[in-house]
XYZ file of C-alpha atoms in Angstrom:
389
model
C 0.030 -0.020 0.050
C 1.325 3.420 -0.861
C 1.708 5.718 2.107
C 2.507 9.217 2.508
C 5.219 10.719 4.678
C 4.907 14.354 5.290
C 8.038 16.077 6.402
C 7.165 19.511 7.427
C 9.857 22.230 7.242
C 8.450 25.394 8.323
C 11.713 27.496 7.549
C 10.834 26.831 4.060
C 7.735 28.526 4.265
C 8.703 31.750 2.514
C 7.240 34.548 -0.210
C 10.639 34.604 -1.620
C 11.192 33.869 -5.320
C 12.669 30.551 -5.170
C 15.609 29.319 -7.542
C 15.925 25.810 -7.298
C 18.717 23.899 -8.587
C 18.091 20.272 -10.140
C 19.596 17.682 -7.978
C 20.030 15.025 -10.165
C 18.375 12.487 -12.756
C 14.503 12.799 -12.462
C 12.468 15.894 -11.412
C 8.762 16.280 -11.751
C 7.748 17.045 -14.931
C 5.704 20.165 -13.786
C 8.985 21.590 -12.757
C 11.411 23.364 -14.815
C 15.165 21.878 -14.804
C 17.863 24.362 -14.158
C 20.400 24.964 -17.115
C 23.310 22.540 -16.578
C 25.696 25.410 -17.385
C 25.378 27.509 -13.984
C 26.778 31.475 -14.615
C 29.600 30.887 -12.163
C 30.859 27.709 -13.304
C 33.798 27.131 -15.853
C 34.101 24.747 -18.580
C 37.118 23.277 -16.850
C 36.330 23.633 -13.144
C 33.472 24.978 -10.983
C 33.295 28.068 -8.760
C 30.390 28.217 -6.340
C 29.389 29.737 -3.177
C 31.250 27.016 -0.799
C 33.464 25.108 -3.152
C 35.833 25.614 -6.064
C 37.903 23.389 -8.274
C 39.535 22.935 -11.395
C 39.857 19.770 -13.592
C 42.959 18.439 -15.467
C 42.737 15.575 -17.805
C 42.723 12.976 -15.096
C 42.126 14.563 -11.977
C 40.069 17.108 -9.864
C 42.737 19.753 -9.148
C 42.908 22.294 -6.037
C 39.665 21.432 -4.299
C 38.637 24.159 -1.865
C 35.832 24.649 0.637
C 35.039 27.930 2.171
C 38.169 29.149 0.117
C 40.504 26.982 1.888
C 42.687 24.631 -0.064
C 41.932 20.813 0.942
C 43.161 18.683 -1.808
C 45.657 19.236 -4.328
C 44.307 16.759 -6.784
C 41.945 13.699 -6.406
C 42.420 10.921 -9.057
C 40.750 7.600 -9.490
C 41.990 4.358 -11.189
C 40.412 0.822 -11.134
C 42.069 -1.605 -8.921
C 42.628 -4.097 -11.587
C 44.341 -1.574 -13.995
C 46.513 -0.225 -11.198
C 47.738 -3.869 -10.193
C 48.452 -4.534 -13.875
C 50.465 -1.442 -14.537
C 52.373 -1.757 -11.154
C 52.686 -5.288 -10.560
C 51.450 -4.683 -7.221
C 49.623 -7.500 -5.651
C 46.266 -7.266 -4.000
C 47.707 -8.208 -0.759
C 49.766 -4.959 -0.412
C 48.483 -2.681 2.137
C 46.151 0.450 1.231
C 48.993 2.951 2.713
C 51.272 2.015 -0.297
C 48.868 2.874 -2.986
C 50.175 6.128 -4.543
C 51.023 7.474 -7.804
C 47.892 6.548 -9.301
C 47.706 7.329 -13.315
C 44.362 8.255 -13.046
C 41.512 7.629 -15.593
C 40.197 10.343 -18.178
C 37.561 12.625 -16.641
C 35.254 15.628 -17.581
C 32.425 17.779 -16.147
C 29.385 16.425 -17.570
C 26.999 18.641 -15.736
C 26.836 21.498 -13.698
C 23.796 23.348 -11.780
C 24.028 25.985 -9.174
C 24.364 23.601 -6.341
C 26.365 20.495 -8.155
C 28.920 19.466 -10.497
C 28.824 15.708 -11.968
C 31.996 14.450 -12.931
C 32.582 11.482 -15.369
C 35.279 9.289 -15.937
C 36.291 6.965 -18.922
C 35.529 3.980 -16.574
C 32.676 3.250 -14.022
C 33.631 5.376 -11.535
C 31.770 8.907 -11.207
C 32.307 12.078 -8.993
C 29.722 14.618 -7.288
C 30.911 17.577 -5.920
C 28.043 19.614 -4.054
C 28.165 23.333 -3.305
C 27.160 23.250 0.076
C 28.811 24.741 3.498
C 29.904 21.034 4.289
C 31.505 20.886 0.613
C 30.432 17.483 -0.060
C 32.332 15.224 -2.419
C 31.412 11.813 -3.246
C 33.436 9.296 -5.597
C 31.170 6.312 -6.596
C 32.874 3.135 -7.900
C 30.465 2.036 -10.248
C 30.473 -1.555 -11.536
C 34.163 -2.043 -11.015
C 36.445 -1.843 -8.059
C 38.417 1.499 -7.365
C 41.396 3.200 -5.966
C 40.923 6.731 -4.941
C 44.141 8.926 -4.264
C 43.627 12.287 -2.578
C 46.730 14.445 -2.429
C 46.445 16.949 0.183
C 47.214 20.830 -0.231
C 49.983 22.442 1.721
C 48.008 23.742 4.217
C 46.455 20.156 4.921
C 47.237 17.165 7.009
C 45.663 13.653 7.484
C 45.163 11.442 10.295
C 43.139 8.501 11.177
C 39.966 8.926 13.758
C 39.614 7.418 16.785
C 36.710 5.806 15.279
C 39.395 3.951 13.148
C 37.218 3.712 9.839
C 37.462 7.284 8.994
C 40.342 9.922 8.139
C 40.527 13.314 9.239
C 41.773 16.204 7.031
C 42.937 19.438 9.088
C 42.987 22.294 6.663
C 43.507 25.270 8.680
C 40.054 26.545 10.090
C 38.168 23.605 8.654
C 38.075 19.865 9.568
C 37.155 17.484 6.596
C 36.270 13.530 7.213
C 36.652 10.854 4.566
C 34.523 7.570 5.144
C 33.447 4.882 2.799
C 29.805 4.229 2.275
C 29.487 0.476 1.391
C 32.253 -1.645 1.292
C 36.160 -0.309 1.381
C 38.539 1.356 3.456
C 40.365 4.792 3.659
C 43.627 5.253 4.991
C 46.543 7.762 5.395
C 49.520 6.733 2.868
C 53.155 6.432 3.659
C 53.454 9.913 2.010
C 51.107 11.604 4.220
C 48.363 11.847 1.719
C 44.836 9.838 1.612
C 43.929 6.570 -0.391
C 40.662 4.641 -0.281
C 39.947 1.336 -1.985
C 36.345 0.733 -3.077
C 34.363 -2.079 -3.715
C 32.013 -2.077 -6.487
C 28.863 -0.078 -5.972
C 30.808 1.833 -3.002
C 30.831 5.587 -2.246
C 33.739 7.431 -0.686
C 32.279 10.414 0.900
C 34.031 13.641 1.947
C 32.327 16.088 4.428
C 33.908 19.335 5.693
C 32.922 21.531 9.004
C 33.980 24.872 9.759
C 35.609 25.804 13.063
C 34.143 23.729 15.794
C 31.003 22.325 13.738
C 32.266 18.837 13.905
C 30.745 17.646 17.222
C 29.010 14.326 18.363
C 26.198 15.134 16.393
C 28.364 15.093 13.239
C 29.945 12.052 14.061
C 26.783 10.212 14.481
C 25.769 11.275 11.046
C 28.951 10.126 9.561
C 28.181 6.640 11.073
C 24.785 6.593 9.687
C 26.141 7.345 6.301
C 29.122 4.981 6.754
C 26.962 1.906 7.632
C 24.065 2.771 5.172
C 21.378 3.577 7.458
C 21.550 7.224 6.102
C 21.705 7.039 2.214
C 20.679 10.462 1.280
C 21.738 14.104 2.388
C 19.366 17.229 1.507
C 20.661 20.347 1.729
C 18.521 23.651 1.866
C 19.950 26.898 1.525
C 19.049 30.754 0.866
C 21.282 32.750 -1.531
C 20.671 36.428 -1.987
C 16.894 36.076 -1.210
C 16.743 32.757 -3.453
C 16.007 29.285 -2.104
C 18.150 26.618 -3.427
C 18.267 22.933 -2.774
C 20.789 19.808 -3.283
C 20.623 16.009 -2.461
C 23.746 13.901 -1.920
C 23.034 10.297 -2.258
C 25.506 7.711 -0.836
C 23.583 4.622 -1.252
C 22.685 2.811 -4.827
C 19.270 1.595 -4.046
C 17.184 5.115 -3.341
C 15.229 7.065 -5.985
C 13.301 10.269 -5.058
C 11.296 12.075 -7.464
C 9.149 15.365 -6.552
C 5.934 16.410 -7.979
C 3.505 19.279 -7.305
C -0.008 17.780 -6.618
C -1.812 20.911 -5.559
C -1.330 24.220 -4.912
C -1.094 23.467 -1.128
C 0.511 20.424 -1.354
C 3.840 18.888 -2.647
C 4.306 15.248 -3.063
C 7.467 13.370 -3.372
C 7.629 9.753 -4.769
C 10.293 7.832 -2.705
C 11.399 4.197 -3.759
C 13.870 1.745 -2.372
C 14.748 -1.578 -3.516
C 14.714 -2.893 0.064
C 11.912 -3.084 2.220
C 13.775 -2.049 5.365
C 13.221 1.933 6.314
C 16.131 4.416 6.434
C 17.196 7.795 7.624
C 17.154 11.037 5.523
C 19.310 13.646 6.850
C 17.981 17.417 6.074
C 20.301 20.154 6.343
C 18.976 23.731 6.925
C 21.392 26.616 6.525
C 21.450 29.658 8.963
C 20.440 31.774 6.270
C 17.252 29.341 5.272
C 16.320 29.273 9.050
C 16.159 33.227 9.260
C 12.626 33.105 7.895
C 11.561 31.221 10.982
C 14.109 32.260 13.468
C 14.510 28.915 15.243
C 15.152 25.344 14.563
C 12.461 24.847 17.232
C 10.200 25.700 14.643
C 10.782 22.588 12.509
C 8.468 19.896 12.785
C 7.861 16.293 11.045
C 4.551 14.714 10.186
C 4.316 11.200 8.851
C 1.037 10.225 6.967
C -0.809 13.324 8.043
C 0.228 12.219 11.833
C 2.936 13.882 13.791
C 6.137 11.738 13.919
C 7.480 10.737 17.538
C 10.446 12.955 18.452
C 13.550 10.903 19.315
C 15.623 11.823 22.297
C 18.788 9.936 21.020
C 20.187 8.653 17.970
C 19.666 4.880 19.131
C 15.765 5.971 19.630
C 15.821 7.725 16.126
C 17.040 4.252 14.378
C 14.632 2.407 16.335
C 11.863 3.848 14.364
C 13.270 1.871 11.410
C 10.486 -0.894 11.202
C 8.642 0.560 14.125
C 7.188 4.025 13.331
C 8.657 7.186 11.988
C 10.698 9.323 14.029
C 12.831 12.613 13.989
C 15.551 14.292 15.738
C 16.412 18.238 15.283
C 20.178 19.167 16.172
C 22.221 22.125 15.826
C 25.409 22.629 13.559
C 27.205 24.328 16.587
C 26.354 26.816 19.538
C 27.793 29.619 17.063
C 25.413 28.916 14.277
C 21.708 28.706 13.980
C 21.828 26.231 11.306
C 20.153 22.925 11.973
C 19.860 19.308 10.860
C 16.636 17.686 10.835
C 16.880 13.654 10.898
C 13.951 11.810 9.811
C 13.706 7.826 10.115
C 11.291 6.519 7.617
C 9.864 3.130 9.178
C 9.840 0.945 6.061
C 9.755 1.451 2.328
C 8.571 0.121 -1.034
C 6.943 3.035 -3.268
C 6.191 5.991 -0.711
C 4.650 9.253 -1.261
C 6.291 12.118 0.611
C 4.004 15.194 1.216
C 5.296 18.638 2.187
C 2.700 20.532 4.031
C 2.376 23.556 6.529
C 3.160 23.082 10.155
C -0.624 23.478 11.549
C -2.700 21.552 13.974
C -5.337 20.877 11.442
C -2.706 20.214 8.672
C -0.983 17.634 10.529
C -4.176 15.777 11.487
C -5.992 15.884 7.784
C -3.227 15.141 5.250
C -5.710 14.361 2.652
C -7.705 17.576 3.093
C -8.199 19.593 -0.030
C -7.042 23.104 1.628
C -4.670 23.045 4.368
C -4.681 25.965 6.397
C -1.888 28.305 6.615
C -0.278 26.942 3.141
C -1.151 29.726 0.697
C 2.590 29.664 -0.617
C 3.346 26.213 -0.712
C 3.451 26.596 -4.240
C 6.736 28.227 -3.898
C 8.065 25.359 -1.530
C 7.076 23.083 -4.388
C 9.640 24.821 -6.637
C 12.473 24.484 -3.946
C 11.806 20.926 -3.210
C 11.634 20.082 -6.849
C 15.266 20.672 -6.648
C 15.708 17.654 -4.210
C 14.308 15.293 -6.781
C 16.956 12.777 -7.638
C 16.891 9.383 -9.552
C 19.632 7.148 -8.420
C 20.263 3.840 -10.019
């Protein structure tokens, strides 16, 4: 049976004109798709509000977040090709994997919030213009090595958790982890290498100042173990709303469509029946219309979702009942993350609607009170639609 999940983000209720960036493959047919040639992007690189980089014939070059240099270059090569070229066996430790030849790559598509980078092999890269500077490398159908040479300002160390690598770049801290099967390690030369099994993803997230706290570490855990296969980002730029979605798993598909002026629905599919967690990051600028993260609320099937008081409680909602948590990025920032645990999947309809008493109890009503401007929200959240293999 198709069910309806309503995720209420009151912060997004605004009369401002929305400029939504397409966040991947398929979006609702009623929503215009942004041009793939963003005005601030270059043919051989990308320059956005938060990230910038260039590309060579076989590497991503000078990857920066918030103006801070992080990686001198990022290159990818299939494991089999590297072993064949170097004569190195599979039993050699990951820390010895250096000097990758790299495979050819090019920017295949660009939007205001995203750059898709295709390679000559099965691997693909996505750079997300968010304040976390997310960069992902998906292995595709073949196992891959990834080499990340650090900038002069950066240093790398294995985290206390043991399954992640921290990259310190001045006033920013980045974390590299593998979603799926694989490993990431500091090499003998002080740089970083990753070994990805097929269909696994290397994920880089960056935090400013003291933003990487216990909540950030918990989110990283959810991404690494496959519990959180998607992360949505909402921002306000010069009065316009933009949105992006980063996907870390291979079995999730999201497509948005505006059913009515007072209601937005999003079709969500997952190959597995098991539920999952979706991370929704709302920037400080996007929250200004509301003034506080306390104004964010979540409903599921027209019913208020249960508020979890811990991550274990949140994850307990999978297979039981929809639950949510709201966390703050840091004491110095008003930005917030809303983590929504969906109980189970097949094909489901996600409805975005106003945070009103009547609206929460009557998801099927033709007119939801307080929702005269939801058509604008529809334009924003259409940008979140992403079709993933």
